[in-house]
Structures are given as structure tokens and as C-alpha cells.
Tab-separated table of C-alpha atoms and ligand atoms in Angstrom:
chain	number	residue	atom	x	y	z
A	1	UNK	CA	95.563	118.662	136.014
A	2	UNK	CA	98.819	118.925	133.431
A	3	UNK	CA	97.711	121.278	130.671
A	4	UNK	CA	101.350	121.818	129.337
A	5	UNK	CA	100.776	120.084	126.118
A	6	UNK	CA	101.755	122.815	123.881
A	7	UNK	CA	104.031	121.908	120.897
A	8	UNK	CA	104.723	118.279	122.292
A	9	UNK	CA	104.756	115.053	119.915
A	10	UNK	CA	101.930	111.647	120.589
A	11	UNK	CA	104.792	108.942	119.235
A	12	UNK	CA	104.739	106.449	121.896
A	13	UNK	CA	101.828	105.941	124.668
A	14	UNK	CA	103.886	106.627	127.171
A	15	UNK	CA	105.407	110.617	126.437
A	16	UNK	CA	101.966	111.819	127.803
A	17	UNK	CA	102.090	111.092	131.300
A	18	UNK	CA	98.765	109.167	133.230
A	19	UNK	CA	97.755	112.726	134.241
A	20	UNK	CA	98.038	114.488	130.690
A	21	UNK	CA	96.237	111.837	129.340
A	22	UNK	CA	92.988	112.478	131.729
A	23	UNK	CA	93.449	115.591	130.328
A	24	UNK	CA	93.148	114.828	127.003
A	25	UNK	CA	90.083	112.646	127.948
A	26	UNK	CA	88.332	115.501	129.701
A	27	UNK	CA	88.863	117.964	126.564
A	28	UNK	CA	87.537	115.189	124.256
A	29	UNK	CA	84.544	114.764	126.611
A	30	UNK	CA	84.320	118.624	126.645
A	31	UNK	CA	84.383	118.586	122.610
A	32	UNK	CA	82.080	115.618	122.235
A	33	UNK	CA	79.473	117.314	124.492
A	34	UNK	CA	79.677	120.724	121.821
A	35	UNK	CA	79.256	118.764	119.243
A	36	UNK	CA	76.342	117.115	120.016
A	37	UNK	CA	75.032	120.493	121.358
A	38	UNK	CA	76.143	121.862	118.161
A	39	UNK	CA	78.080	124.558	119.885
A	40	UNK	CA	81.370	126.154	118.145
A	41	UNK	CA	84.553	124.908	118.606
A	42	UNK	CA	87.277	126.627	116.269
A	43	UNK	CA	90.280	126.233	118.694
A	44	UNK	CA	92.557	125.934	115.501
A	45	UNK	CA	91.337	128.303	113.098
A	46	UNK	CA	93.670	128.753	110.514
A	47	UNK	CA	95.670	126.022	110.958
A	48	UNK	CA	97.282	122.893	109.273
A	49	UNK	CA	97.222	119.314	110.044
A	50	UNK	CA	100.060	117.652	107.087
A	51	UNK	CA	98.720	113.784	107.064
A	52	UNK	CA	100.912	111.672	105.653
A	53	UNK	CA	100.178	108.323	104.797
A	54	UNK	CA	102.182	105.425	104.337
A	55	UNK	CA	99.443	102.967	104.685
A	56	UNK	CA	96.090	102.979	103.977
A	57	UNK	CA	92.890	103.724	106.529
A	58	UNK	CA	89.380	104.396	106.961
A	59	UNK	CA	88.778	105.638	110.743
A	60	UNK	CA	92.286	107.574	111.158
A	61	UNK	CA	92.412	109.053	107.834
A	62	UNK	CA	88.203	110.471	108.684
A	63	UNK	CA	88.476	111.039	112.040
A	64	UNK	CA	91.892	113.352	111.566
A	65	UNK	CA	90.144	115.019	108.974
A	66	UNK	CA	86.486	115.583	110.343
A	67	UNK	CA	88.440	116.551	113.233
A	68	UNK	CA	90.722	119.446	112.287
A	69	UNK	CA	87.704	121.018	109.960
A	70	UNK	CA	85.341	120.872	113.147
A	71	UNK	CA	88.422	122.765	115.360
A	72	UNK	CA	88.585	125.294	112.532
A	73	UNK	CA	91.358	124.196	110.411
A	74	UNK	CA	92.485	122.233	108.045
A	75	UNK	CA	94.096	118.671	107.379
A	76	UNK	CA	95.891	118.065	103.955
A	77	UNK	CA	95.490	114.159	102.951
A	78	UNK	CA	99.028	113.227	101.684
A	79	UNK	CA	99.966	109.668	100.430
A	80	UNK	CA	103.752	109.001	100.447
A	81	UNK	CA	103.735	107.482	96.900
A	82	UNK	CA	102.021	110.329	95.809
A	83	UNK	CA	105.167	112.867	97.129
A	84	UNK	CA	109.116	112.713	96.351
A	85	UNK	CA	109.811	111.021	99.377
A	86	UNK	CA	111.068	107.567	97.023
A	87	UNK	CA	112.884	109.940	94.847
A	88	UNK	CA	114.849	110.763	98.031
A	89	UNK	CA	113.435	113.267	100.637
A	90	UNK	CA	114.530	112.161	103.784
A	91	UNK	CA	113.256	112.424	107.386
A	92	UNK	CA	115.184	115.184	108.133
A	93	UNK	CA	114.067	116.930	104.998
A	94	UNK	CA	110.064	115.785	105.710
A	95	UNK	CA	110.660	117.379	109.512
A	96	UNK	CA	112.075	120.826	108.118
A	97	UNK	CA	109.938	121.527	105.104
A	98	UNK	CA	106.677	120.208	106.334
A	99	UNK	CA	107.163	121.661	109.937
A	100	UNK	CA	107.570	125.487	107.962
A	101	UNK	CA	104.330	124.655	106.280
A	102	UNK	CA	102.195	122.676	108.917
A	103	UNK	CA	101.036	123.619	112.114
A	104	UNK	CA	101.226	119.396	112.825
A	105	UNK	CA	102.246	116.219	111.102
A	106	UNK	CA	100.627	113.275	111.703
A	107	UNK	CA	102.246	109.751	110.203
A	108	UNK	CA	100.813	106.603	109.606
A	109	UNK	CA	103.966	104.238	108.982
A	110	UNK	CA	103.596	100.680	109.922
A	111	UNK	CA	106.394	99.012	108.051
A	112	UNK	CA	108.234	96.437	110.480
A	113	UNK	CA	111.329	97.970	111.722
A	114	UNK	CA	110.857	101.601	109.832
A	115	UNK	CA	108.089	102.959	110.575
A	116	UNK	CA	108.796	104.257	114.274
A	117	UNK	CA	112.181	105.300	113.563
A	118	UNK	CA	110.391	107.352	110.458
A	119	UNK	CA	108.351	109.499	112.648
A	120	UNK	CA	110.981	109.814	115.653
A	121	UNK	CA	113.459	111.170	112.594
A	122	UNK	CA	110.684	113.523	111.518
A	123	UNK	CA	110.034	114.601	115.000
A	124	UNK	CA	113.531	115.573	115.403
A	125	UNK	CA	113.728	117.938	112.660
A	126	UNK	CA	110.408	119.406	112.886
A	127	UNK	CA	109.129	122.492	114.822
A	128	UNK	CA	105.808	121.561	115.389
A	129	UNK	CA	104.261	118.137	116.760
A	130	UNK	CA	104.063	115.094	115.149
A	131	UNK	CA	101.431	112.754	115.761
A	132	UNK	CA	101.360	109.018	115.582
A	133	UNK	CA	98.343	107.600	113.565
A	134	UNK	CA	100.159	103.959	113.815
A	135	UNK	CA	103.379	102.360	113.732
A	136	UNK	CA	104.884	99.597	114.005
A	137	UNK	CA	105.341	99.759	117.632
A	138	UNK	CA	102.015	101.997	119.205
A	139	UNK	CA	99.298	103.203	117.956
A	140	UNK	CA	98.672	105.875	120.465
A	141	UNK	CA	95.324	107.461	119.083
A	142	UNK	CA	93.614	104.234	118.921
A	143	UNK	CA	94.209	103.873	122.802
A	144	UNK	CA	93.187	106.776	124.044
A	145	UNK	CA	89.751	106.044	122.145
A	146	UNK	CA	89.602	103.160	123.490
A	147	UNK	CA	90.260	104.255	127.203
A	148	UNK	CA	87.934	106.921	126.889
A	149	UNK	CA	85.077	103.818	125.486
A	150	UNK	CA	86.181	101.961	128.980
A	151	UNK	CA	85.457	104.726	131.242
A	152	UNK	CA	82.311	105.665	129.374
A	153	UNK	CA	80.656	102.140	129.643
A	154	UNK	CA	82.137	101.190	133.108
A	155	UNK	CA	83.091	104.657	134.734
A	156	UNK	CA	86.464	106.379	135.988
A	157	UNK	CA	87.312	103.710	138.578
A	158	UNK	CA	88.659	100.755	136.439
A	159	UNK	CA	91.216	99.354	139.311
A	160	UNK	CA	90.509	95.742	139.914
A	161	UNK	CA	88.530	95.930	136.450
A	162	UNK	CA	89.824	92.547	134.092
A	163	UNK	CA	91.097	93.267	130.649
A	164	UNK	CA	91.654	90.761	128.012
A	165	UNK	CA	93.798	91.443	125.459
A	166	UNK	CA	93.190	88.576	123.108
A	167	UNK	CA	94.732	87.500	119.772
A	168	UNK	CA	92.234	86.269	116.984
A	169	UNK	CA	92.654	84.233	113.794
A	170	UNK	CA	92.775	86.504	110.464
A	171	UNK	CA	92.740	85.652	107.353
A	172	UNK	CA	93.307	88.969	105.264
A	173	UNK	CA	97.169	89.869	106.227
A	174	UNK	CA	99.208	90.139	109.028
A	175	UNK	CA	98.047	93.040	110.881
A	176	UNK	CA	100.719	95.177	112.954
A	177	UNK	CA	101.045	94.328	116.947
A	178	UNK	CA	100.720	98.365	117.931
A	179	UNK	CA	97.367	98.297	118.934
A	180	UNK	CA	97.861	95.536	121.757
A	181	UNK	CA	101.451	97.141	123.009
A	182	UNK	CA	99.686	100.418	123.098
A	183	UNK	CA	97.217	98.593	125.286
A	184	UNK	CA	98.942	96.734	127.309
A	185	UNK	CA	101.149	99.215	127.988
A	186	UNK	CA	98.409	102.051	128.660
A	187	UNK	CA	95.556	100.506	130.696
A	188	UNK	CA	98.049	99.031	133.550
A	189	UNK	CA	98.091	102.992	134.333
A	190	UNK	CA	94.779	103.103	135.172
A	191	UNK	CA	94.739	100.243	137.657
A	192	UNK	CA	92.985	97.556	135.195
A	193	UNK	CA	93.927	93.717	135.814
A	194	UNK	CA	95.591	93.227	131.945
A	195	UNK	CA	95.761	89.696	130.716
A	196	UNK	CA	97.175	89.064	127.239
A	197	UNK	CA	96.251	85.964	125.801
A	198	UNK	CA	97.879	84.565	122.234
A	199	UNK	CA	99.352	81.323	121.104
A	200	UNK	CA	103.250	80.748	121.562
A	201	UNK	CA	104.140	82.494	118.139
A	202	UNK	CA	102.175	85.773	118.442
A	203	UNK	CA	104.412	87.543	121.415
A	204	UNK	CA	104.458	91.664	122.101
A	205	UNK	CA	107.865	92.972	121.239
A	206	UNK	CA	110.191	92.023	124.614
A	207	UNK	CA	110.858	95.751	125.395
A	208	UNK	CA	107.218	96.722	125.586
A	209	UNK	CA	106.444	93.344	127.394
A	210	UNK	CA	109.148	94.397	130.208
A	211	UNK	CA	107.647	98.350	130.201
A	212	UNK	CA	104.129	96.650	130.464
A	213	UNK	CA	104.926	94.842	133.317
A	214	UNK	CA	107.081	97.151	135.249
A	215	UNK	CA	103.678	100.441	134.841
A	216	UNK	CA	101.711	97.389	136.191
A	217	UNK	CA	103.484	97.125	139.321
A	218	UNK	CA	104.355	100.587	139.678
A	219	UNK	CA	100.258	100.798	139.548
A	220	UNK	CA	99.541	97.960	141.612
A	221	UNK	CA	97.829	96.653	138.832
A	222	UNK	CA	97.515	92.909	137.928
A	223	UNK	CA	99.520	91.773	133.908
A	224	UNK	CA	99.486	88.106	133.185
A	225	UNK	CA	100.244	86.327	129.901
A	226	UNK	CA	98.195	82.505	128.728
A	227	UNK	CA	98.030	81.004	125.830
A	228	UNK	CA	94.290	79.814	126.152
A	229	UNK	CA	91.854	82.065	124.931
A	230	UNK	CA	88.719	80.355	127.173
A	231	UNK	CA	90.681	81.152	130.434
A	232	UNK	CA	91.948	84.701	129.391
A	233	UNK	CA	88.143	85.524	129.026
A	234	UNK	CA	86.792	84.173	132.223
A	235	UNK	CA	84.728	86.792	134.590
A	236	UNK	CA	86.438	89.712	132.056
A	237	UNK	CA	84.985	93.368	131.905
A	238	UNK	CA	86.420	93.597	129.071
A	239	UNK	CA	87.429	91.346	125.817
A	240	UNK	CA	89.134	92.895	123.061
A	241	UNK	CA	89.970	90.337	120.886
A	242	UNK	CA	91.972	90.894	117.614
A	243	UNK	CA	94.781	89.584	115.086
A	244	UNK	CA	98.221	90.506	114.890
A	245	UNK	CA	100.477	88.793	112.552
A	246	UNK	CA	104.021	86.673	114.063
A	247	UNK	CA	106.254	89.795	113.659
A	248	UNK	CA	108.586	89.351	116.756
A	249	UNK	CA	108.895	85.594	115.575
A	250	UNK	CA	108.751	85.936	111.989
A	251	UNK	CA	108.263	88.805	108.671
A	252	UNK	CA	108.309	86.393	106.182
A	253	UNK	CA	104.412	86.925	104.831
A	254	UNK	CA	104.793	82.998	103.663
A	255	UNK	CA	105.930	81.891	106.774
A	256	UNK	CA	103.571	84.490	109.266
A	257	UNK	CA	100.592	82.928	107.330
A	258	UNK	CA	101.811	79.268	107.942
A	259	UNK	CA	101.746	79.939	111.533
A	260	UNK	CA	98.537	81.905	111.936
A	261	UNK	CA	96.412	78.790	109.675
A	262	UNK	CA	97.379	76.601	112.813
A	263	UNK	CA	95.049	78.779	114.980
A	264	UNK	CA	92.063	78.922	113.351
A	265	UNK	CA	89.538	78.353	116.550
A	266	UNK	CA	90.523	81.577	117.990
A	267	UNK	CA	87.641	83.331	117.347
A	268	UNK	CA	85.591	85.490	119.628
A	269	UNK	CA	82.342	83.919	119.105
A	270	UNK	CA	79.437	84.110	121.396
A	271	UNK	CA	80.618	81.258	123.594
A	272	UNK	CA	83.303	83.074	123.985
A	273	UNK	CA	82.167	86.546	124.988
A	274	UNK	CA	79.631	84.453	127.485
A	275	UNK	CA	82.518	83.079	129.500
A	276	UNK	CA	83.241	87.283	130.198
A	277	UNK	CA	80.958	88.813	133.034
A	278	UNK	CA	76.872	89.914	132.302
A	279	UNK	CA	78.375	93.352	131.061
A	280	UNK	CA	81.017	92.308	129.575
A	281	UNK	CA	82.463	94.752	126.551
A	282	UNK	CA	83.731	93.478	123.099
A	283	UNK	CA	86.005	96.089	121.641
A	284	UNK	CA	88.512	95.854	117.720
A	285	UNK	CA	89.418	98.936	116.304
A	286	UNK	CA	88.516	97.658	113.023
A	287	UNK	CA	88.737	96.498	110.187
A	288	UNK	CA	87.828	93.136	111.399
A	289	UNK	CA	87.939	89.992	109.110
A	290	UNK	CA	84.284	89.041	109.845
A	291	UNK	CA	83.386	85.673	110.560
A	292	UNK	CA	86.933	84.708	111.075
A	293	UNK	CA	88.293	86.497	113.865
A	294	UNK	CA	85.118	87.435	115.043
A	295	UNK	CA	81.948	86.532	114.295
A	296	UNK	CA	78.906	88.725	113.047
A	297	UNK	CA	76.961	87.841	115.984
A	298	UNK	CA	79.411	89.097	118.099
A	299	UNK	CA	80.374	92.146	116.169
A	300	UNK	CA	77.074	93.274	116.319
A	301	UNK	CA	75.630	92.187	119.282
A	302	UNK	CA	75.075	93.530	122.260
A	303	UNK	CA	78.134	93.564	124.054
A	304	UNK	CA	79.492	95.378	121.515
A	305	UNK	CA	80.509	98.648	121.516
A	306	UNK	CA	83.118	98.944	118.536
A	307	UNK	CA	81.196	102.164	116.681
A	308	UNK	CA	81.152	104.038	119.610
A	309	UNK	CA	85.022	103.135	119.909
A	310	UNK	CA	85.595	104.311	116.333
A	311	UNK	CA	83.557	107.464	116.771
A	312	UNK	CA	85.887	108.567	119.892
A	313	UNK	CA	88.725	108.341	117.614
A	314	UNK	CA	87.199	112.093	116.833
A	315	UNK	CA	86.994	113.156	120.008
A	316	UNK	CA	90.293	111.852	121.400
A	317	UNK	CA	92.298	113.006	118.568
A	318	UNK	CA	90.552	116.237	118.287
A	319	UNK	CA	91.785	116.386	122.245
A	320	UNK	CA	95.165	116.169	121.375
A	321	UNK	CA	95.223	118.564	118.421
A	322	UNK	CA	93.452	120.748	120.712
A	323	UNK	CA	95.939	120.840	123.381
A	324	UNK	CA	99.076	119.976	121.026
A	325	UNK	CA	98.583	122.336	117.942
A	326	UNK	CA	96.543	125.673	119.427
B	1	LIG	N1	91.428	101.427	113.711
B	1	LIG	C1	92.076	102.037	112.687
B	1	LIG	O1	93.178	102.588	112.856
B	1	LIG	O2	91.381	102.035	111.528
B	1	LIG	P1	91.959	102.452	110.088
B	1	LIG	O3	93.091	101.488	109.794
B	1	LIG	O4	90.819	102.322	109.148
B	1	LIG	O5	92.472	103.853	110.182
């Protein structure tokens, strides 16, 4: 077991290694089972979480919160328009003076391009960890959530276990690619069979698709890409289906929308989820554009397990803090 997580920054998926993150998912286990025992749990009393927002959010902004008053602290809810960071504080200067307050930053910065770079440029001036709550690129926190959900509804084993990663149609906006990269990039680790399914426009960021395949093989663990949703979902385990706008092909909003209207039928409907195996899981992080990507039915049926994903978003993160922060 690595326990030397001390002081060290959650960016990308990859800077914990496979083993650090089993420890983080046995601490989160460890916390989940005190809370529901009601037992105390103050391993950072007197300290600071600085959460700074650059987008909004329901689960990250609660969960961080909740989370770092259950360990004993505290987490101070900062919105970037609200600070003088367009009147000119830079990265460097966010790094400095928030790392002398803050016992850990944690960023949510999902502009195309920016964001990432943001928090790596915090991270570098900063004394004390900073914590991804999404970018562009990963969104770290998410993942381990969701990895934890996998092992809790089909246990620890999950080689030979088949994961679709499926775009959706979504109507709302063009929502960031991070949470597939962080999954397809994460769950190869563990020895699941990944396959990514989305229509010709909607590719993963070429980097990430090359790191994705490379921890699959390394893992002896099986990563193909289709462009039919049906066959992606056929005998899965698992089906997490969800939008992501055309970023690697195109940021124009105008445009990105253009291309996602042509792709309305990929839903995850109950046809859909039948075509998966008996036990087959639905997983989406939320928010979900209901009856469009997926359908009520679905959402909150019986294969689905997305509130128990959304409450381990506490538990993870309060893993990390934990081990990152104390
Ligand atoms: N899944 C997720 O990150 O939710 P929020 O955008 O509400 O934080």
C-alpha cells in the first residue's frame, strides 16, 4: 500500500499511481463506513480548503464542502468573478497568496485550452496541493467516484469486465470531454475491457487517446474505439453514456451545435441498456439533459446507479483531502 500522499497535487488521473489510488479508495470506504456509523472523523481540524470556481456546479461544489466540514475543517466557496483575478492576479500570484492562506486549492476551470494550464500554473507556485474539480482535460474526482461505484456493484476484480464509454446527444451546451479521458484513461488500470463509442466528430484529445491505449496494454487490458452505439453496448457490465461537445474538431458553439443536431438517436434508452448484460450498470455524473441524452426511464431505473455515483464524490474526495491535506 503507497500512503505517501502528503502535500501532492490530483491534476491529471494519472500523478496518483494504480496503487495510491486503491488507497484512496480504501480511506473513502473507511470514511463512508464512519459516517454511516456516525463515528468522528476530524482528520483536518483546523484547516482550509480555498475552492475556486470558474464554472458553475452542484455535486463538486457540495461534496467539497460537506466534505472538508465532516473532516473538521473548512472549505471557502470562491467564484473567480467574484475575486481580482480579471483585474489581473495571475497564476503565479493565485499559487503564492492562496497557498499562505489555504491548507488546499481546489479549481474548477474548464475553459478549452486554459483551464489545465490554469491549475498546473497555480500548482507551481503554491505550497500546498491543488486539486482538480474539472478541466478541460480530466476530471480526476469524478473518476475515482466512479471507480469506487464499479467495484462496489461488481467487486475488486474488474479484469475482463466490458466498459462502454458512450457519447449521447445533448441539447443544453457542449459539455467538456474530461470526464471520458479521465475514464478512459483510468479504468484500463484496473484490467477493464474499455470501448469508447462516439460518432466521427466527437474524438478524445489524440494525446490522451495514445496514453489510453498504451496503460491498456501495459495492463493487458482490452481499448477499442466504434462509432455505433448498439455494438459498443453489446454484453457490457457497464454503460456510461454521456455528451461531450466537438472540441478536438471544433470550439465554435455555432458550429459544435451543427454537428451534435446530426446525432440525435444517440440516446441511452431502454433498448439500449437491454443490449448490455442482466446486471448491467448505467452510470453520468450528472447533470444529464433528460429525455435527450438519456431517457427518464433509464435514469431512474433499475440499472441505474447514478446517486450512489454522486454520493461517492464525498467519500472519494474526502479520501484525497484526507491523505493530501492532513
Ligand atoms: N458531476 C459533476 O461534476 O457535477 P457538477 O458539475 O454539478 O459539479
Amino acid at each position: 500500500m503507497q500512503t505517501t500522499l502528503r502535500g501532492r497535487d490530483l491534476i491529471s488521473d494519472l500523478d496518483f499511481s494504480k496503487e495510491e489510488v486503491e488507497t484512496v479508495l480504501d480511506v473513502a470506504w473507511d470514511l463512508k463506513m464512519k459516517r454511516a456509523l456516525g463515528q468522528p472523523h476530524a482528520y483536518l481540524r483546523d484547516k482550509v480548503l480555498a475552492m475556486l470556481f470558474f464554472f458553475s456546479s452542484t455535486r463538486t461544489r457540495g461534496s467539497f464542502e460537506a466534505g472538508m466540514a465532516q473532516l473538521g475543517g473548512h472549505a471557502a466557496f470562491i467564484e473567480s468573478r467574484t475575486t481580482q483575478i480579471s483585474h489581473g492576479d495571475t497564476e503565479r500570484e493565485m499559487g503564492e497568496i492562496f497557498g499562505r492562506y489555504f491548507d488546499g486549492i481546489a479549481i474548477r476551470h474548464v475553459d478549452w485550452g486554459v483551464g489545465n494550464r490554469y491549475l498546473n500554473l497555480v500548482a507551481d507556485a503554491s505550497r500546498v496541493p491543488v486539486l482538480n474539480m474539472q478541466c478541460e482535460i480530466y476530471h480526476p474526482h469524478q473518476c475515482l467516484a466512479d471507480l469506487m461505484t464499479i467495484i462496489e456493484k461488481k467487486g475488486r476484480n474488474l479484469r475482463r469486465k466490458k466498459m462502454v464509454v458512450s457519447w449521447a446527444y445533448a441539447a443544453s451546451y457542449l459539455k467538456p470531454v474530461s470526464v471520458p479521458q479521465s475514464l478512459v484513461l483510468q479504468m484500463p488500470r484496473f484490467g477493464m475491457d474499455v470501448v469508447l463509442a462516439h460518432p466521427p466528430e466527437f474524438p478524445l484529445m489524440p494525446e490522451v487517446m495514445q496514453q489510453a491505449r498504451d496503460l491498456a496494454r501495459a495492463n493487458g487490458a482490452g481499448f477499442e474505439v466504434v462509432h455505433d452505439m448498439k455494438e459498443a453496448c453489446k454484453d457490457a457490465d457497464v454503460i456510461y453514456a454521456k455528451s461531450w461537445g466537438p472540441l478536438v474538431t471544433t470550439t465554435d458553439p455555432a458550429e459544435g451545435k451543427r454537428v451534435q443536431d446530426q446525432y440525435k438517436d444517440w440516446v441511452a434508452n431502454d433498448e439500449l441498456i437491454a443490449l448490455g448484460k442482466d446486471d448491467v450498470i448505467y452510470m453520468h455524473p450528472l447533470p444529464a439533459d433528460r429525455d435527450i441524452e438519456v431517457t427518464s426511464s433509464v435514469l431512474d431505473g433499475r440499472h441505474s446507479v447514478v446517486f450512489d455515483e454522486a454520493e461517492n464524490r464525498l467519500h472519494a474526495q474526502k479520501a484525497v483531502m484526507a491523505l493530501t491535506m492532513s
